[in-house]
Each structure stands twice: as structure tokens, then as C-alpha cells.
XYZ file of C-alpha atoms in Angstrom:
613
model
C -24.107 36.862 45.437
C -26.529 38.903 43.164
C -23.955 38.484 40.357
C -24.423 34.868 40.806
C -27.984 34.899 41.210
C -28.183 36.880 37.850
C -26.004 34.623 35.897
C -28.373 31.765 37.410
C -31.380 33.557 36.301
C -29.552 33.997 32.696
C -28.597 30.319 32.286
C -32.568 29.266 33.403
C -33.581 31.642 30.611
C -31.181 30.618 27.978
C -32.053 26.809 29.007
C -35.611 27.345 28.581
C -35.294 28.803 25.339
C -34.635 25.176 24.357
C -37.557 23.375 25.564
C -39.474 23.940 22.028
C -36.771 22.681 20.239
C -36.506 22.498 16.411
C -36.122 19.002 16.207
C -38.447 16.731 17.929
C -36.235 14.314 20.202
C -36.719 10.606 18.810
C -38.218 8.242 21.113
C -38.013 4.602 20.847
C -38.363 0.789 22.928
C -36.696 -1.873 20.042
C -34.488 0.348 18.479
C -32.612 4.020 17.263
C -30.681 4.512 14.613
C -29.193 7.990 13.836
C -26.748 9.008 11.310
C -26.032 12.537 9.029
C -27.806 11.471 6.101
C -31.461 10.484 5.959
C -31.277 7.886 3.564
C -28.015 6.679 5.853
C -30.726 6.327 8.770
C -33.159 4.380 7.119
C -30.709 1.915 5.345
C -30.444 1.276 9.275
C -34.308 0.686 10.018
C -33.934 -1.536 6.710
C -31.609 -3.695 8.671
C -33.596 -3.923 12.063
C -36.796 -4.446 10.305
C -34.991 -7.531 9.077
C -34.005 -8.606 12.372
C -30.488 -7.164 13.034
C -29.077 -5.804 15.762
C -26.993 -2.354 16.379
C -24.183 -3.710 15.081
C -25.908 -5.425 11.352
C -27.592 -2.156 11.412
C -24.644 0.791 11.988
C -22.411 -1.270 9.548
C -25.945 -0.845 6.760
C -25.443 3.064 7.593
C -21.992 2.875 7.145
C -21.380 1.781 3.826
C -24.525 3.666 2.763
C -23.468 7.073 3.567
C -20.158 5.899 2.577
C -21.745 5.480 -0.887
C -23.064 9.326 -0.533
C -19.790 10.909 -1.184
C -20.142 14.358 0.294
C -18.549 13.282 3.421
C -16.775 10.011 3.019
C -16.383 7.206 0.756
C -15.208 3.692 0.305
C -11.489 4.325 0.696
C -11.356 6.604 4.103
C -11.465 5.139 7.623
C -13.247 4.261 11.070
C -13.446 4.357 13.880
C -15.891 2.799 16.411
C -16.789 2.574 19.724
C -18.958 -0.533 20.656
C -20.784 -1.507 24.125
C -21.130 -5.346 24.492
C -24.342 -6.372 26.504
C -22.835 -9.746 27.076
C -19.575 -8.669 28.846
C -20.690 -4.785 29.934
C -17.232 -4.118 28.113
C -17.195 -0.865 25.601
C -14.899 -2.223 22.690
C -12.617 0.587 20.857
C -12.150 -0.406 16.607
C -9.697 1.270 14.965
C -9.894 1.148 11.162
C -7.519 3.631 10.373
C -5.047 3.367 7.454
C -1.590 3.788 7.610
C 1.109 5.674 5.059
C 1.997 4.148 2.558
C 5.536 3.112 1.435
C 8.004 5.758 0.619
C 5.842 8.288 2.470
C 8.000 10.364 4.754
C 8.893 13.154 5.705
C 11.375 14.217 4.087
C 9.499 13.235 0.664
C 7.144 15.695 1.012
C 9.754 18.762 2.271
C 11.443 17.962 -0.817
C 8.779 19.087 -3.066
C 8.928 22.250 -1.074
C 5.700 20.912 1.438
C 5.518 22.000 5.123
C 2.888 19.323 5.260
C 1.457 16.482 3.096
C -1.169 17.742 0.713
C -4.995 18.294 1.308
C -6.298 16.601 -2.004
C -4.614 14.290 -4.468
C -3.191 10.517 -4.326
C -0.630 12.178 -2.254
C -3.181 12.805 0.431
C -4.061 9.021 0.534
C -3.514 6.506 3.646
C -4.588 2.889 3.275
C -8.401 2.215 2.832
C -9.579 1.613 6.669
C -13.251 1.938 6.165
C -13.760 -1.871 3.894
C -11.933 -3.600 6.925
C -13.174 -1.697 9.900
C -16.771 -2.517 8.962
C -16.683 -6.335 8.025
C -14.433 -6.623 11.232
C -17.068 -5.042 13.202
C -19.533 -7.051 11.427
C -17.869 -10.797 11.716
C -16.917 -9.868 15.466
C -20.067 -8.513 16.711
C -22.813 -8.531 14.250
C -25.454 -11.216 13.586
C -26.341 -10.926 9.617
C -24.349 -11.797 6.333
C -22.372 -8.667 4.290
C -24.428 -9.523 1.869
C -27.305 -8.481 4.209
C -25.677 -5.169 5.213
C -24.557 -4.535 2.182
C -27.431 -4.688 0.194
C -29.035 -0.763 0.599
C -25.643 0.682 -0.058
C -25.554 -1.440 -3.417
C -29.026 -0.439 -4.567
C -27.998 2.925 -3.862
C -24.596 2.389 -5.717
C -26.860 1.279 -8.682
C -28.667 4.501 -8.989
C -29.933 6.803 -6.271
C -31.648 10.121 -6.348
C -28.451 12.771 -5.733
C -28.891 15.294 -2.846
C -28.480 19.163 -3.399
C -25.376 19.327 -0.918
C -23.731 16.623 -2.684
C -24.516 17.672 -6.270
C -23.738 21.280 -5.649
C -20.112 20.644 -4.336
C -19.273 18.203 -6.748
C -19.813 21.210 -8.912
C -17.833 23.758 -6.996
C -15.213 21.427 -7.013
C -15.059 20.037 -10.961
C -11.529 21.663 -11.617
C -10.155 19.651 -9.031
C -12.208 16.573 -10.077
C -11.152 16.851 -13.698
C -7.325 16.656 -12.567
C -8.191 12.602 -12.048
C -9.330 10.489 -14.918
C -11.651 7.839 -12.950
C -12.981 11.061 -10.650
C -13.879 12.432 -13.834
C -15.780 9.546 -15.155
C -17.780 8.763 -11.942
C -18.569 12.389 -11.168
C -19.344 14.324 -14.039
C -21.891 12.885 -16.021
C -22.941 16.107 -17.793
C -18.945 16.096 -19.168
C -18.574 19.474 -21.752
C -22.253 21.132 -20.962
C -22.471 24.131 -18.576
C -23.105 22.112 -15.612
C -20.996 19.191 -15.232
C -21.995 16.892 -11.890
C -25.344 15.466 -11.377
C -28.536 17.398 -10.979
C -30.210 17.835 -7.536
C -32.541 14.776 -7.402
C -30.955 12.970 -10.297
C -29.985 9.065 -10.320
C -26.484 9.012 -9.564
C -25.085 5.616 -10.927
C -21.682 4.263 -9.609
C -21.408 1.108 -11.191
C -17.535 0.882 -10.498
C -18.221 0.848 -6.722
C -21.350 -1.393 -7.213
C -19.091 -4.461 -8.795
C -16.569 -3.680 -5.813
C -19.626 -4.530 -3.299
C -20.730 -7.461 -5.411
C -17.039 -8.762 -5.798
C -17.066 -8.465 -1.596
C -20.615 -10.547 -1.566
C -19.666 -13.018 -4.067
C -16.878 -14.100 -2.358
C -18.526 -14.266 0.923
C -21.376 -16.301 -0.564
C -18.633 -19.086 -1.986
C -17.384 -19.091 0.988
C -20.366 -19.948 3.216
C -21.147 -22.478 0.107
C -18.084 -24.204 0.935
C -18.901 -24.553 4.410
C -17.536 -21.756 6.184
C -18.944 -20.115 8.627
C -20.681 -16.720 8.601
C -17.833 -15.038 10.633
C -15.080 -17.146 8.372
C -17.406 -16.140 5.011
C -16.792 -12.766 5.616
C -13.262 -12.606 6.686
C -12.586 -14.005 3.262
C -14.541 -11.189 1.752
C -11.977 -8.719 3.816
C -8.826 -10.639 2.123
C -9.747 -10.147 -1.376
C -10.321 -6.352 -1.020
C -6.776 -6.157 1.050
C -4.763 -9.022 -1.167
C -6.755 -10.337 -3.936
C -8.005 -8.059 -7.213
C -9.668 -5.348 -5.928
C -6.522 -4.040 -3.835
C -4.466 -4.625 -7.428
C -6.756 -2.418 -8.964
C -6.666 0.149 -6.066
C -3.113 0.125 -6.330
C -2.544 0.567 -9.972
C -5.249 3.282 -10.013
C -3.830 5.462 -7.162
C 0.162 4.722 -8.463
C -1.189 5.502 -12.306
C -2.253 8.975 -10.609
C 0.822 9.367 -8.946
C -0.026 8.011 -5.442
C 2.307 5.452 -3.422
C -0.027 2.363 -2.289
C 2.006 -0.874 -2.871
C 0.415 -4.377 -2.505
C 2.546 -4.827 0.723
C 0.846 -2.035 2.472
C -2.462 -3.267 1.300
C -1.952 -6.740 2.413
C 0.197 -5.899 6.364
C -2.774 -3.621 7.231
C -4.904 -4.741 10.056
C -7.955 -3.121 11.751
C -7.143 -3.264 14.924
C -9.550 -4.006 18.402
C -8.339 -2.054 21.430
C -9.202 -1.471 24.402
C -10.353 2.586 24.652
C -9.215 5.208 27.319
C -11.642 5.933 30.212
C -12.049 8.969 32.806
C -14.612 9.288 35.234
C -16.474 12.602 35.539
C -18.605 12.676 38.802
C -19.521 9.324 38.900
C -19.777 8.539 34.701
C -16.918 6.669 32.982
C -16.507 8.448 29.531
C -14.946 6.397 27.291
C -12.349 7.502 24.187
C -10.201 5.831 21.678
C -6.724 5.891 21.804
C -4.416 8.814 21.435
C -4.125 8.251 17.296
C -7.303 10.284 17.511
C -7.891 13.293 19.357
C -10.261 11.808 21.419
C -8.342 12.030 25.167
C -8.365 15.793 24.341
C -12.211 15.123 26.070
C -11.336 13.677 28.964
C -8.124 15.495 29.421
C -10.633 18.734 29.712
C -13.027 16.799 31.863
C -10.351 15.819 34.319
C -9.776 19.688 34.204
C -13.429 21.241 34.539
C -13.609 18.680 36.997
C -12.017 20.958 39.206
C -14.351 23.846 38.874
C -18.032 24.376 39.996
C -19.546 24.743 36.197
C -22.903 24.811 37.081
C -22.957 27.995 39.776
C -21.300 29.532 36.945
C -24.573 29.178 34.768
C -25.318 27.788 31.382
C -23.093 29.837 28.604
C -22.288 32.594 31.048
C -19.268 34.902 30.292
C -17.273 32.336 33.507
C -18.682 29.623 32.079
C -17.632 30.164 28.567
C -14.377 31.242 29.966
C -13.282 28.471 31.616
C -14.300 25.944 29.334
C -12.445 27.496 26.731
C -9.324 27.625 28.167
C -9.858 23.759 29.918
C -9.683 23.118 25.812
C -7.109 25.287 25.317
C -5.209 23.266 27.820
C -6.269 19.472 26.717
C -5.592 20.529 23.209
C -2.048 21.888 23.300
C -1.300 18.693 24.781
C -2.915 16.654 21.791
C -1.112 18.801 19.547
C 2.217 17.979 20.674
C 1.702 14.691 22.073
C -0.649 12.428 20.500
C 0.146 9.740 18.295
C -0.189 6.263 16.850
C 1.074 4.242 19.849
C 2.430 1.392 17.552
C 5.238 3.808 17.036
C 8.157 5.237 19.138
C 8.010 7.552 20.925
C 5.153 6.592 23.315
C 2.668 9.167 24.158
C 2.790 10.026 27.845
C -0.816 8.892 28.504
C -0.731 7.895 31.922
C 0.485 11.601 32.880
C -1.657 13.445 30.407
C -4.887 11.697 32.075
C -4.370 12.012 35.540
C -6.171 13.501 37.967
C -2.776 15.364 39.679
C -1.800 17.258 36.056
C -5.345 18.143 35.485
C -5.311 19.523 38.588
C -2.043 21.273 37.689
C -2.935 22.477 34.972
C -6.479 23.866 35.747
C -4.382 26.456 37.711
C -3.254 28.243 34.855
C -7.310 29.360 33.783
C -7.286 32.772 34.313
C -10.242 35.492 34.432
C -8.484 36.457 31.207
C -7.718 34.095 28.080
C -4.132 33.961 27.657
C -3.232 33.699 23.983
C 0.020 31.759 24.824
C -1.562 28.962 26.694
C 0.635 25.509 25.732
C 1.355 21.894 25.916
C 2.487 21.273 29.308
C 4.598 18.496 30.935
C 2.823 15.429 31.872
C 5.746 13.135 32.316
C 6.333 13.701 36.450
C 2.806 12.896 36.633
C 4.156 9.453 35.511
C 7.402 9.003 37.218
C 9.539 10.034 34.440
C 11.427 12.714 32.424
C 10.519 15.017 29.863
C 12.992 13.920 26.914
C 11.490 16.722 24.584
C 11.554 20.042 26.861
C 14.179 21.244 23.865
C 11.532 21.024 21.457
C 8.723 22.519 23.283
C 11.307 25.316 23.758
C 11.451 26.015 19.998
C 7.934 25.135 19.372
C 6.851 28.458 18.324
C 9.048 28.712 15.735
C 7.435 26.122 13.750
C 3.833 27.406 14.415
C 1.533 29.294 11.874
C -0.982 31.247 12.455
C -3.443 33.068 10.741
C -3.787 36.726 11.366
C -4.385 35.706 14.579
C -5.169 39.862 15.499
C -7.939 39.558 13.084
C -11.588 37.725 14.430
C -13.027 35.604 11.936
C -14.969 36.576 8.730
C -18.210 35.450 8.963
C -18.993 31.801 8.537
C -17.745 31.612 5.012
C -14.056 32.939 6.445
C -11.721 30.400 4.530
C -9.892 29.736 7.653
C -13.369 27.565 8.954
C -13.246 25.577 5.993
C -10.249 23.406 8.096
C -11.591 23.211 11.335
C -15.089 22.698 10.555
C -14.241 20.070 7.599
C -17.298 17.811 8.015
C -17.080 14.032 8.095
C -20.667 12.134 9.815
C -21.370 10.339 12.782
C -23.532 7.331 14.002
C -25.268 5.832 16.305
C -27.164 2.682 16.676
C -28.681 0.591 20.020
C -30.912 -2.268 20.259
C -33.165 -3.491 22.952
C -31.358 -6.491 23.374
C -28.167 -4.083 25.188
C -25.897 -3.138 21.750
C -24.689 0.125 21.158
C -22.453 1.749 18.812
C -20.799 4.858 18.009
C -19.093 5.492 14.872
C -17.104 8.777 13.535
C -16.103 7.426 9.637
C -14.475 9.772 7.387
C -12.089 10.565 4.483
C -12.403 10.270 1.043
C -14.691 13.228 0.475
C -14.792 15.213 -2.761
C -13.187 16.226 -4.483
C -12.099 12.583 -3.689
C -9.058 11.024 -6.215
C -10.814 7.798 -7.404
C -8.526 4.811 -7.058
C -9.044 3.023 -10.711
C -12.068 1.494 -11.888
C -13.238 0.727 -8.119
C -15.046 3.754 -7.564
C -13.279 3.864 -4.479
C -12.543 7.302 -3.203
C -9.365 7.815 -1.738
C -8.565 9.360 1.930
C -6.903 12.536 2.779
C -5.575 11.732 5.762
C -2.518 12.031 5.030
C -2.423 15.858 5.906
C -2.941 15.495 9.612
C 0.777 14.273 9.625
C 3.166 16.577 11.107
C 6.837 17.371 9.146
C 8.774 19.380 11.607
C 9.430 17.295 15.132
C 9.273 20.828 16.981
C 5.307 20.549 16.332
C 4.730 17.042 17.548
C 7.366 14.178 17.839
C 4.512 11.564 18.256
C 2.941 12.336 15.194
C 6.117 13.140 12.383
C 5.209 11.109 8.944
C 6.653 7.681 8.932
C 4.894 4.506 6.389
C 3.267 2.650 8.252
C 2.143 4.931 10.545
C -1.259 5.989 11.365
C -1.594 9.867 11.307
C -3.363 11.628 14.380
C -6.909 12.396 13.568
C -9.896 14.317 14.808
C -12.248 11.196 14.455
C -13.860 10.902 17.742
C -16.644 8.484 18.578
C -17.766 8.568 22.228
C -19.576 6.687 24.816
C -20.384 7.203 28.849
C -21.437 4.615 31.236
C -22.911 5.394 34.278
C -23.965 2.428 37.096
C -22.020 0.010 34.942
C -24.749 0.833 31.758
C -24.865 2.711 28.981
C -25.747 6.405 29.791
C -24.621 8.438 26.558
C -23.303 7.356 23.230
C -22.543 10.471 20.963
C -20.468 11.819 17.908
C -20.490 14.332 15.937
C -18.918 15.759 12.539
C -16.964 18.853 12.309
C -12.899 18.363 12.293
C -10.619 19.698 15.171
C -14.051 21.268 16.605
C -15.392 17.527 17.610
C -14.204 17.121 20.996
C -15.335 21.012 21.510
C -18.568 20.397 20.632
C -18.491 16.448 22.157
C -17.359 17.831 25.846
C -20.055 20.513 25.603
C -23.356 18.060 24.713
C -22.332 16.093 27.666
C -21.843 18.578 30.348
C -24.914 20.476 28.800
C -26.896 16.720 29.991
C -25.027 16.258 33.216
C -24.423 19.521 34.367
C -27.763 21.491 33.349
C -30.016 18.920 32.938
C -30.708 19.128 29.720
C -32.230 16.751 27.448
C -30.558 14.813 24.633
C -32.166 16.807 21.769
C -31.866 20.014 23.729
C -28.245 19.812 24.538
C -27.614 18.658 20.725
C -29.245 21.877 19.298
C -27.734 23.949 22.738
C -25.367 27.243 21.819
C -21.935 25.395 21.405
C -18.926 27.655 21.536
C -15.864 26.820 19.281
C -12.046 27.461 20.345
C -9.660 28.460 17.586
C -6.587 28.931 19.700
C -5.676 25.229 18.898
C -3.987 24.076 16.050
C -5.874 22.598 12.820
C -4.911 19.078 11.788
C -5.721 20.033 7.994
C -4.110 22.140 5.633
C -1.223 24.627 6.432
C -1.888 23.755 10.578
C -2.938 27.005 11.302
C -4.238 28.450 14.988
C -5.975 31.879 15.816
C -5.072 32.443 19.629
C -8.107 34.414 21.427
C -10.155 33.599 18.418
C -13.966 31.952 19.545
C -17.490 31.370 17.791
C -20.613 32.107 19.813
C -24.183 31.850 19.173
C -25.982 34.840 18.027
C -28.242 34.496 20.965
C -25.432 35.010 23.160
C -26.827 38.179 25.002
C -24.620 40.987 24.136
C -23.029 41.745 27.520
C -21.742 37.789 27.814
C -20.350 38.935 24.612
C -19.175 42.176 26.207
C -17.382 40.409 28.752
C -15.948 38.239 26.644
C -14.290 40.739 24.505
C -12.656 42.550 27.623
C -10.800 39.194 28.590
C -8.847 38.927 25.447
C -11.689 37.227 22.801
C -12.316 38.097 19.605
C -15.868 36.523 18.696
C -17.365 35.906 15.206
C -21.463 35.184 15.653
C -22.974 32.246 14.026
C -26.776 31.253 14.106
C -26.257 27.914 14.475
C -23.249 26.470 16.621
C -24.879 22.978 17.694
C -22.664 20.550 16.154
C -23.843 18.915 14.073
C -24.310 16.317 16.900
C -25.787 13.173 17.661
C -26.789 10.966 20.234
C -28.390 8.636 22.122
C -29.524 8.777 25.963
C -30.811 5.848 27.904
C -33.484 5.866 29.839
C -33.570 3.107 32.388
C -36.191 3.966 34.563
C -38.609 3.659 31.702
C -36.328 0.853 29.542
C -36.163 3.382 26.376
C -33.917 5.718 23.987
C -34.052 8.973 23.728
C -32.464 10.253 20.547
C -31.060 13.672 19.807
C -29.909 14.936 16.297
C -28.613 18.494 15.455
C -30.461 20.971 13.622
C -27.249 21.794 12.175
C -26.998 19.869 8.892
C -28.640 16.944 7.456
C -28.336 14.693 10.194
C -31.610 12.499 11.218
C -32.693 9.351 12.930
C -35.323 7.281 13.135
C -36.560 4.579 15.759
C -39.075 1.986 16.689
């Protein structure tokens, strides 16, 4: 009992210590808008000033941070979760792009890969990120492209460069200078000792800014010959996927060795789904499908479910304990059986979300982390047979890890670079009952620049599996849509919206995702406290990027983790590395009904920032 009470008293302490919080939470009545760049958030406000909604407005912060570079660009993908006022229905978009032809598996082992490569036109699915947002846009927005468009094309005509961005375009110029129309866009300073732009210097991309205008002239000859605004842009989506800009996409990426034909260009569709949903004490938490990781978050919530989290106390050595392992859990499962559902096999989602195999598999947390923790079987939770036990038998064999006796190196340990591989998030909701929640991606630099588009290409391509032993749902095929970490989220609770929140930050999304929410709903936090809380980060899973690799036992914690949590920790089989800050970076927004407002919370992690009205 005084055990408990102590770890009570330690979690009221460590809770407390966020009421001054760095960030001020945002507050608004009309409107939030909330994305990892600053000028990404007010290209939003640009938009609702006009008049749009969520929708006109997220698709504005889209394809302006898209136009940033640093984390994304025109030729990666997203993927969207969107709350309709008018049917109380939370919409799932997924604008992710496939392989191309004569991408396959055994391709890739033949030039001696054990996976497809990080950078390159080898790296490259389909552009997702053009269709996904003029989809979202015709099907649930109220403005013109030409509208939306318009900040990211000022910007695209000359904006003032960041630091971030400038500085790794310069840490990354050998790889940049590998790709002729990288080279040109890129390095403007081409032979003197530094290269890429200048913090704070105009950065023109006047390739990508005749892309945007070829997009908005077509959409305004369209609406001139008496289509409608829906119809207008639709034919804007054609020409990028059939007309000249997809010729030019293609020629650039095959003249650089990549493998886009016009056929993949032109059979890609975004696709609207309908998104996976468990319900955590009364709140239905809503994913995408299982071509993400994103049921990784409810799987664990269907697990924790099962365990009194908030007796435990707030970041307690039990606490941390047990949620590690719940991800341990969910995870080995979405490394070995998540996939694009278009394809056979079929993912055994029905099994891996019920309540029984959580409840099976929350057995197995121990008072000790065990390193060997893996997928489990899901299928008799479904009627049905396990047809792959002989590969989960092998599965080891095919693993890597990475000096997985060793903790990690500080936060500039190569091994982070993979997991934490950053990417943005936002979010965007409107008085009128409009939310969204978007996790876009791919396509950062050093980005391969598909011809003279200045359209970055995705690398994507490297969450693919090779070897069947790893992950029969997920084994390279074209056409295929490779599992990713991109991982948009949204909770209703009462039949409204209660939470919508994403966050950047590779395989540790979900990790950090699952932890803002329970951090709200379990200790009563609020939004901008639980996105600056301590996070923890699990490295016993397996990275979707590079070589795939895994460090059982291995965990981040906050330095103001009190040293005997840490203590604890160690004697229960964790090796910690300390960070200073471990909040994401995440954002959100939480509604406030009883008062008819947003609250907004935004990291102090990176760059992130919103701004409402």
C-alpha cells in the first residue's frame, strides 16, 4: 500500500511539473490549425481567413510544407483521417503509392540487397501526395485548388529558407550531387564552399511552381467549360497522373535509373476507406488500415486495457513497464502481419483486434522485459488456422539486430536516425464540425528529383520486406503498397470528436501516439501538457527503414526520469539512453464541448506550431 501511495505521490509530482508548460496551449472558437512548420500553419489561417473550412485549409498546409522539403515533398504520400459533421462518420484516405513495375523482390536480392534502398530512384513508389490532396479537396472541401494552392506557389516562387532545411541540404550535397535535377534545384551556391541555400535566403523552385500552375490552369479551363468545382479539379488530378506532368516524372526518374512507367502512373488510385476502430473505456479510437502501422495503437490499447494504468502512476517504473511490453506485443504483430489488404495474403485483422487475443496476450507482460517477446497467433481468435506457423518458426533467422547488448549512444547514435526519421503531422477543425488529421511524408532530402518537375521522389520503397520469414503480408510485389509508419489518428467519445492527433517520428509514432492519449484519459492531463509529457520510446521492435534493425531491451527515457524509476528499470532487463526531450514531436487537438472550443497542443520538440481564431 505505501509503495502505491509513493508511486501516486511520484506521478502527482511529475504531472505537476507540467502545468507551466513551455508552450502555451492554443485556444480557439472558429478555428485551429496546427502543423510542423510555422509557415505550414499560417498558409492554413490564410485559407480560413478566406472562408474555408478544415478541409480547404489542411490541404493549404499540405502542399505548403510539402513545398518545404526537409520533411516531405511533392512526390511522397498521405494519409488522412477526416471527421464528417454531416454524417458523424470519420473517413480514412489513403494516398499511398504503390511499386512500380518490375519492382520485386527478387530484383533487388539480385543486386546483392536484403532490402530496397533508402535513397535513390530505386527508393521511389508512385507519387500519392498530388492525388490524396485534390481527392480530399473535391470530396470534402469547399474552395478551388487554385485557392489552396496559392501559398504553396508563392512560396514555390521564392521563400525565405529555414536553418533546419538549409543546413541538411548541406550535410547531404554528396548525395544530392549524384542526381542532375536535385542538383539544380538544391544547390544554388554550385562550386563555392557552401553549396545549398543560406539560412534565411529566397529559395526559388520554379520547376515545382509551373507543376502547381500546370494543376491550376487546367482546373480553371475546366470550370470555364462548365464543369463543376468538384469535376474542375478531378481534371487537374488526371493530367498530373496521365497527361504531361506524369511523362515528365517518368522520364526523369527512368533517366536516373528509377522504374515508374506511364501505366503505373495512370492505374493508381487514392483510395477512401473506411478506418479500423477500438474502443478504450468508453472512446472509439480510430486508425487506418493495416498498410500503415496504425492498428499497432489499438492492438496495445485493447492490451493496457486489461491493466489498472493509473494506480500504477504517471511514468512509474510499472507503468513504464507495462506499456512497453503492451508495444512490444502490438508491434511484433505489425511486423509480421501487416500489409496492403489489396493483396493476398489477408492480414488477420479481425483476430489481431479482438478483445479475447489482447487479453491473451497481455498475459505474457512480465515484472521483467523479456527480450524475446514475438508476433503471436491471432488466427483462432478468428475461427481459423495459422497457415504461416513454419515461418514464424524460422523468423529469427532472418532478423538483424544491432548490438542489441549495447544501450544506445546518445541521441546522435546512428541507429536513431531510422526510427526517429521525421516526416510532419496536421491538424485542422472548424466550428462548423470538420476535422482532420493528416501524417504526409516521403520525398525528403536528399530527395531524387523526378525531371524538370521539381518533384521529389518517395522512399518508401524501403519499408518493403524481401525475405517472407519477416512478414508474408508485406514481401515487395508492383503494385503493392508497402507497410508504413504513417499514422494519423482520431478518438470520438459520445458520438463527437474528442481527440484528433499525429505526430512525426517513424516506427516511434504509435509509441508516442498511444502515450499522448492515455496521458489525457488516464491522468488527466491537458492537450499541451500531455504533448510536451516524458514519452518513452521502445526499440525492441523492428525498424521499417534501412537494414530493419531491432535492439531488444533497448528504451529512451526522459532525463527527468528520477533515478530510481531508472534504477528499477535497469534491474528488469532495460538498457536506457536519457534524452531531454522525448515529447514527440506531437500534435493535437482536444474538444471542449462544455464550453464549444479547441484546445490545441503542439510539442516543444521541433518546429511544430499552430495557430487559431
Amino acid at each position: 500500500m505505501k509503495k502505491n501511495l509513493l508511486f501516486l505521490l511520484i506521478s502527482f509530482c511529475f504531472v505537476s511539473a507540467f502545468a507551466q508548460t513551455q508552450k502555451p496551449p492554443l485556444h480557439g472558437k472558429h478555428w485551429m490549425a496546427i502543423t510542423g512548420k510555422p509557415l505550414g500553419a499560417t498558409a492554413g489561417s490564410m485559407i480560413f481567413n478566406q472562408g474555408g473550412n478544415a478541409v480547404d485549409a489542411s490541404c493549404a498546409m499540405l502542399a505548403a510544407v510539402c513545398t518545404m522539403w526537409d520533411v516531405l515533398s511533392w512526390g511522397g504520400e498521405t494519409q488522412a483521417l477526416i471527421y464528417n459533421p454531416k454524417t458523424g462518420k470519420v473517413i480514412a484516405i489513403n494516398a499511398m503509392g504503390i511499386a512500380p513495375t518490375g519492382a520485386t523482390a527478387d530484383f533487388f536480392k539480385e543486386k546483392g540487397m536484403s532490402y530496397p534502398p533508402e535513397f535513390g530512384p530505386l527508393a521511389a513508389t508512385t507519387p500519392g501526395t498530388p492525388g490524396g490532396l485534390m481527392t480530399i479537396l473535391a470530396e470534402y472541401g469547399t474552395m478551388s485548388l487554385a485557392q489552396v494552392l496559392a501559398p504553396a506557389m508563392e512560396m514555390a516562387k521564392g521563400y525565405p529558407i529555414e536553418a533546419q532545411t538549409a543546413n541538411m541540404i548541406e550535410n547531404r550535397k554528396d548525395l544530392i550531387k549524384e542526381w542532375p535535377y536535385s542538383k539544380k534545384v538544391f544547390l544554388p551556391h554550385l562550386g563555392e564552399e557552401r553549396e545549398a541555400p543560406y539560412p534565411g535566403e529566397v529559395f526559388v523552385q520554379e520547376d515545382l511552381y509551373q507543376t502547381l500552375k500546370k494543376l491550376v490552369e487546367t482546373e480553371k479551363a475546366a470550370l470555364a467549360a462548365g464543369k463543376s468545382r468538384k469535376e474542375a479539379i478531378y481534371a487537374a488530378y488526371e493530367r498530373f497522373y496521365k497527361g504531361d506532368i506524369a511523362e515528365e516524372i517518368v522520364r526523369g526518374a527512368r533517366e536516373q535509373g528509377g522504374l515508374f512507367t506511364m501505366e503505373d502512373f495512370a492505374k493508381w488510385k487514392v483510395k477512401i476507406e473506411e478506418p479500423l476502430m477500438v474502443n478504450y473505456k468508453g472512446i472509439e479510437v480510430y486508425k487506418l488500415q493495416e498498410w500503415t502501422q496504425g492498428p499497432a495503437l489499438l492492438q496495445s490499447l485493447n492490451i493496457l486495457e486489461n491493466f489498472d494504468l493509473k494506480s500504477m502512476g504517471y511514468n512509474s517504473a510499472n507503468y513504464i513497464n507495462t506499456v512497453y511490453q503492451s508495444m512490444s506485443l502490438a508491434f511484433s504483430d505489425r511486423d509480421f502481419y501487416y500489409g496492403d489488404p489489396d493483396f493476398s495474403p489477408k492480414s488477420p485483422m479481425k483476430g489481431l483486434l479482438s478483445k479475447e487475443y489482447a487479453k491473451e496476450r497481455a498475459k505474457l507482460i512480465k515484472e521483467k522485459n523479456d527480450p524475446e517477446m514475438g508476433p503471436g497467433d491471432p488466427y483462432p481468435f478468428q475461427g481459423e488456422t495459422n497457415p504461416f506457423t513454419h515461418l514464424l518458426a524460422n523468423r529469427k533467422e532472418a532478423l538483424v539486430y544491432d548490438r542489441p547488448e549495447l544501450p544506445i549512444q546518445g541521441e546522435n547514435d546512428p541507429f536513431l536516425d531510422h526510427f526517429l526519421a521525421g516526416t510532419t503531422s496536421i491538424q485542422a477543425a472548424d466550428a462548423e464540425g470538420w476535422v482532420v488529421s493528416i501524417t504526409p511524408s516521403g520525398g525528403w532530402i536528399p530527395a531524387t528529383i523526378a525531371g524538370n518537375t521539381g518533384v521529389g521522389m518517395s522512399q518508401r520503397m524501403q519499408s518493403f520486406v524481401l525475405d517472407e520469414r519477416l512478414n508474408p503480408f508485406n514481401v515487395l510485389q508492383p503494385g503493392k503498397r508497402p507497410r508504413v509508419t504513417l499514422t494519423p489518428s482520431m478518438a470520438l467519445k459520445d458520438g463527437k470528436p474528442f481527440l484528433s492527433f499525429a505526430v512525426q517520428g517513424g516506427d516511434t509514432q504509435d509509441q508516442d501516439l498511444l502515450q499522448l492519449f492515455l496521458n489525457i484519459v488516464e491522468f488527466g492531463m491537458t492537450v499541451q501538457e500531455a504533448a510536451e509529457a516524458a514519452n518513452i520510446h521502445n526499440y525492441q521492435i523492428q525498424s521499417s527503414f534501412g537494414a530493419h534493425e531491432s535492439k531488444p531491451g533497448s528504451i529512451t527515457l526522459n532525463s527527468q526520469v528520477p533515478a530510481w524509476v531508472r534504477k528499477d528499470l535497469q534491474q528488469r532487463g532495460y538498457k536506457a539512453n536519457l534524452l531531454d526531450r522525448t515529447s514527440g514531436p506531437l500534435n493535437a487537438i482536444w474538444f471542449d464541448w462544455k464550453h464549444g472550443t479547441f484546445w490545441g497542443g503542439s510539442s516543444n520538440h521541433g518546429e511544430d506550431y499552430g495557430i487559431a481564431w
